[in-house]
Amino acid sequence: MVDPGEIDRKARKKRAEAQRAREKAAETRLEKFIKRLKKSENPFHRFVYHVLNIIWMIYMGIVSFVIWFTAIFSG
């Protein structure tokens, strides 16, 4: 007789694999580029990744500040 827990584990594993395949298929070229930079062993690539990460954090900080500032003064 088949264990119900084993069937459940297999189903979860199959769903997780399908989810990973969908995420990989939906990945944009920019996301692939950033992932390659992050995993690279080349010191320059790692430097570029950190610079892009800092630029992104500054951009998101400015955007959130503008949203917050607008919300405060709009009423």
N, CA, C and O of each residue as an XYZ file, in Angstrom:
300
protein
N       0.844     -1.181      0.000
C       0.000      0.000      0.000
C       0.891      1.246      0.000
O       1.947      1.268      0.631
N       0.451      2.269     -0.710
C       1.229      3.498     -0.843
C       0.908      4.437      0.316
O      -0.250      4.643      0.679
N       1.959      4.990      0.876
C       1.816      5.918      2.001
C       1.278      7.263      1.497
O       1.858      7.827      0.568
N       0.190      7.801      2.072
C      -0.349      9.097      1.636
C       0.662     10.238      1.778
O       0.667     11.175      0.979
N       1.512     10.152      2.794
C       2.532     11.189      2.971
C       3.528     11.199      1.833
O       4.002     12.257      1.418
N       3.847     10.008      1.323
C       4.786      9.908      0.207
C       4.185     10.520     -1.053
O       4.876     11.208     -1.805
N       2.914     10.272     -1.279
C       2.225     10.853     -2.433
C       2.235     12.373     -2.321
O       2.477     13.075     -3.303
N       1.969     12.875     -1.118
C       1.959     14.316     -0.887
C       3.343     14.919     -1.137
O       3.450     15.985     -1.743
N       4.402     14.247     -0.678
C       5.770     14.738     -0.891
C       6.099     14.783     -2.373
O       6.701     15.743     -2.854
N       5.703     13.738     -3.098
C       5.967     13.704     -4.538
C       5.212     14.823     -5.251
O       5.752     15.460     -6.156
N       3.975     15.063     -4.849
C       3.176     16.121     -5.470
C       3.789     17.486     -5.188
O       3.864     18.335     -6.076
N       4.234     17.698     -3.934
C       4.872     18.975     -3.603
C       6.159     19.170     -4.390
O       6.445     20.269     -4.865
N       6.933     18.095     -4.525
C       8.186     18.175     -5.274
C       7.913     18.507     -6.740
O       8.615     19.318     -7.344
N       6.887     17.874     -7.302
C       6.534     18.119     -8.698
C       6.062     19.565     -8.891
O       6.427     20.211     -9.873
N       5.246     20.073     -7.949
C       4.786     21.465     -8.034
C       5.954     22.437     -7.916
O       5.995     23.447     -8.618
N       6.904     22.137     -7.030
C       8.064     23.014     -6.850
C       8.918     23.046     -8.117
O       9.395     24.108     -8.517
N       9.112     21.893     -8.745
C       9.872     21.846     -9.996
C       9.173     22.639    -11.090
O       9.824     23.357    -11.849
N       7.856     22.513    -11.176
C       7.095     23.260    -12.177
C       7.194     24.760    -11.913
O       7.312     25.547    -12.852
N       7.147     25.159    -10.650
C       7.262     26.573    -10.289
C       8.636     27.112    -10.677
O       8.738     28.208    -11.227
N       9.697     26.347    -10.391
C      11.050     26.779    -10.765
C      11.175     26.920    -12.275
O      11.807     27.860    -12.757
N      10.579     25.999    -13.026
C      10.632     26.067    -14.485
C       9.902     27.309    -14.991
O      10.380     27.977    -15.908
N       8.743     27.624    -14.398
C       8.007     28.832    -14.803
C       8.807     30.087    -14.488
O       8.859     31.008    -15.303
N       9.433     30.132    -13.308
C      10.214     31.306    -12.931
C      11.408     31.484    -13.856
O      11.732     32.605    -14.249
N      12.060     30.387    -14.203
C      13.215     30.476    -15.087
C      12.792     30.934    -16.480
O      13.508     31.706    -17.117
N      11.647     30.472    -16.958
C      11.153     30.866    -18.273
C      10.734     32.329    -18.286
O      10.836     32.990    -19.320
N      10.266     32.841    -17.159
C       9.789     34.221    -17.089
C      10.909     35.213    -16.785
O      10.685     36.423    -16.772
N      12.106     34.702    -16.543
C      13.228     35.559    -16.176
C      13.617     36.461    -17.354
O      13.753     35.985    -18.482
N      13.792     37.745    -17.096
C      14.162     38.680    -18.150
C      15.661     38.635    -18.404
O      16.419     38.052    -17.629
N      16.075     39.256    -19.495
C      17.502     39.296    -19.808
C      18.272     40.048    -18.736
O      19.392     39.667    -18.393
N      17.677     41.119    -18.201
C      18.349     41.889    -17.155
C      18.548     41.038    -15.902
O      19.620     41.064    -15.299
N      17.529     40.293    -15.512
C      17.644     39.423    -14.336
C      18.725     38.364    -14.536
O      19.480     38.062    -13.612
N      18.800     37.800    -15.744
C      19.842     36.814    -16.036
C      21.223     37.456    -15.952
O      22.158     36.857    -15.420
N      21.351     38.676    -16.479
C      22.623     39.396    -16.445
C      23.049     39.675    -15.008
O      24.206     39.456    -14.648
N      22.118     40.156    -14.186
C      22.422     40.459    -12.783
C      22.810     39.179    -12.039
O      23.737     39.186    -11.230
N      22.107     38.092    -12.310
C      22.416     36.822    -11.646
C      23.818     36.338    -12.024
O      24.557     35.839    -11.176
N      24.179     36.491    -13.314
C      25.525     36.089    -13.739
C      26.588     36.949    -13.070
O      27.630     36.438    -12.659
N      26.333     38.259    -12.958
C      27.287     39.139    -12.276
C      27.459     38.726    -10.822
O      28.577     38.695    -10.307
N      26.355     38.411    -10.164
C      26.398     38.060     -8.742
C      27.176     36.768     -8.504
O      27.901     36.654     -7.515
N      27.029     35.795     -9.402
C      27.674     34.495     -9.221
C      29.100     34.441     -9.770
O      29.817     33.470     -9.529
N      29.514     35.466    -10.498
C      30.815     35.448    -11.155
C      31.958     35.454    -10.144
O      31.831     35.992     -9.044
N      33.069     34.850    -10.535
C      34.283     34.850     -9.716
C      35.177     36.043    -10.055
O      36.092     36.371     -9.298
N      34.915     36.684    -11.180
C      35.723     37.818    -11.623
C      35.508     39.001    -10.675
O      34.367     39.404    -10.448
N      36.589     39.564    -10.115
C      36.438     40.680     -9.167
C      35.758     41.904     -9.783
O      34.999     42.597     -9.105
N      36.024     42.172    -11.060
C      35.389     43.318    -11.708
C      33.883     43.104    -11.822
O      33.105     44.035    -11.613
N      33.473     41.892    -12.148
C      32.038     41.601    -12.249
C      31.358     41.788    -10.894
O      30.259     42.337    -10.812
N      32.016     41.333     -9.844
C      31.451     41.493     -8.498
C      31.371     42.969     -8.128
O      30.406     43.396     -7.494
N      32.378     43.755     -8.519
C      32.370     45.197     -8.271
C      31.196     45.856     -9.002
O      30.477     46.672     -8.425
N      31.012     45.495    -10.266
C      29.899     46.053    -11.052
C      28.568     45.684    -10.405
O      27.660     46.513    -10.342
N      28.444     44.449     -9.925
C      27.216     44.030     -9.253
C      26.953     44.900     -8.025
O      25.825     45.349     -7.818
N      27.970     45.140     -7.216
C      27.790     45.945     -6.006
C      27.453     47.397     -6.353
O      26.629     48.020     -5.684
N      28.086     47.935     -7.394
C      27.776     49.306     -7.816
C      26.326     49.396     -8.281
O      25.609     50.320     -7.898
N      25.892     48.443     -9.102
C      24.500     48.446     -9.563
C      23.533     48.280     -8.399
O      22.461     48.884     -8.391
N      23.903     47.470     -7.425
C      23.064     47.270     -6.248
C      22.926     48.571     -5.457
O      21.831     48.905     -5.005
N      24.014     49.299     -5.290
C      23.975     50.576     -4.568
C      23.133     51.595     -5.330
O      22.333     52.315     -4.733
N      23.315     51.655     -6.649
C      22.521     52.584     -7.463
C      21.035     52.252     -7.336
O      20.207     53.154     -7.209
N      20.693     50.967     -7.370
C      19.288     50.553     -7.239
C      18.726     50.941     -5.876
O      17.590     51.407     -5.786
N      19.510     50.756     -4.816
C      19.036     51.111     -3.472
C      18.808     52.616     -3.357
O      17.828     53.045     -2.748
N      19.701     53.424     -3.937
C      19.526     54.879     -3.907
C      18.264     55.267     -4.670
O      17.481     56.090     -4.197
N      18.066     54.682     -5.840
C      16.880     54.965     -6.643
C      15.604     54.623     -5.874
O      14.669     55.423     -5.839
N      15.560     53.445     -5.262
C      14.365     53.045     -4.521
C      14.153     53.931     -3.297
O      13.012     54.205     -2.923
N      15.232     54.379     -2.674
C      15.114     55.299     -1.546
C      14.510     56.624     -1.968
O      13.655     57.173     -1.273
N      14.957     57.140     -3.113
C      14.416     58.405     -3.622
C      12.940     58.246     -3.968
O      12.126     59.109     -3.639
N      12.596     57.150     -4.627
C      11.196     56.915     -4.997
C      10.321     56.822     -3.753
O       9.247     57.423     -3.706
N      10.765     56.078     -2.752
C       9.946     55.943     -1.540
C       9.848     57.271     -0.795
O       8.804     57.577     -0.220
N      10.929     58.070     -0.798
C      10.871     59.379     -0.161
C       9.881     60.287     -0.873
O       9.113     60.992     -0.216
N       9.881     60.286     -2.199
C       8.947     61.126     -2.960
C       7.510     60.697     -2.672
O       6.636     61.548     -2.501
N       7.259     59.408     -2.618
C       5.907     58.922     -2.301
C       5.513     59.353     -0.895
O       4.402     59.840     -0.686
N       6.407     59.180      0.066
C       6.147     59.583      1.446
C       5.910     61.093      1.530
O       4.962     61.534      2.181
N       6.760     61.882      0.880
C       6.661     63.339      0.900
C       5.333     63.794      0.303
O       4.676     64.684      0.844
N       4.943     63.186     -0.810
C       3.669     63.517     -1.454
C       2.498     63.171     -0.538
O       1.538     63.937     -0.441
N       2.571     62.037      0.125
C       1.487     61.624      1.020
C       1.366     62.563      2.217
O       0.255     62.862      2.654
N       2.484     63.028      2.746
C       2.460     63.932      3.904
C       1.797     65.257      3.540
O       0.961     65.764      4.288
N       2.171     65.815      2.392
C       1.684     67.145      2.041
C       0.403     67.150      1.228
O      -0.140     68.218      0.946
N      -0.094     65.981      0.845
C      -1.347     65.969      0.092
C      -2.553     65.873      1.017
O      -3.695     66.003      0.575
N      -2.304     65.653      2.260
C      -3.446     65.750      3.120
C      -3.640     64.693      4.109
O      -4.606     64.732      4.872
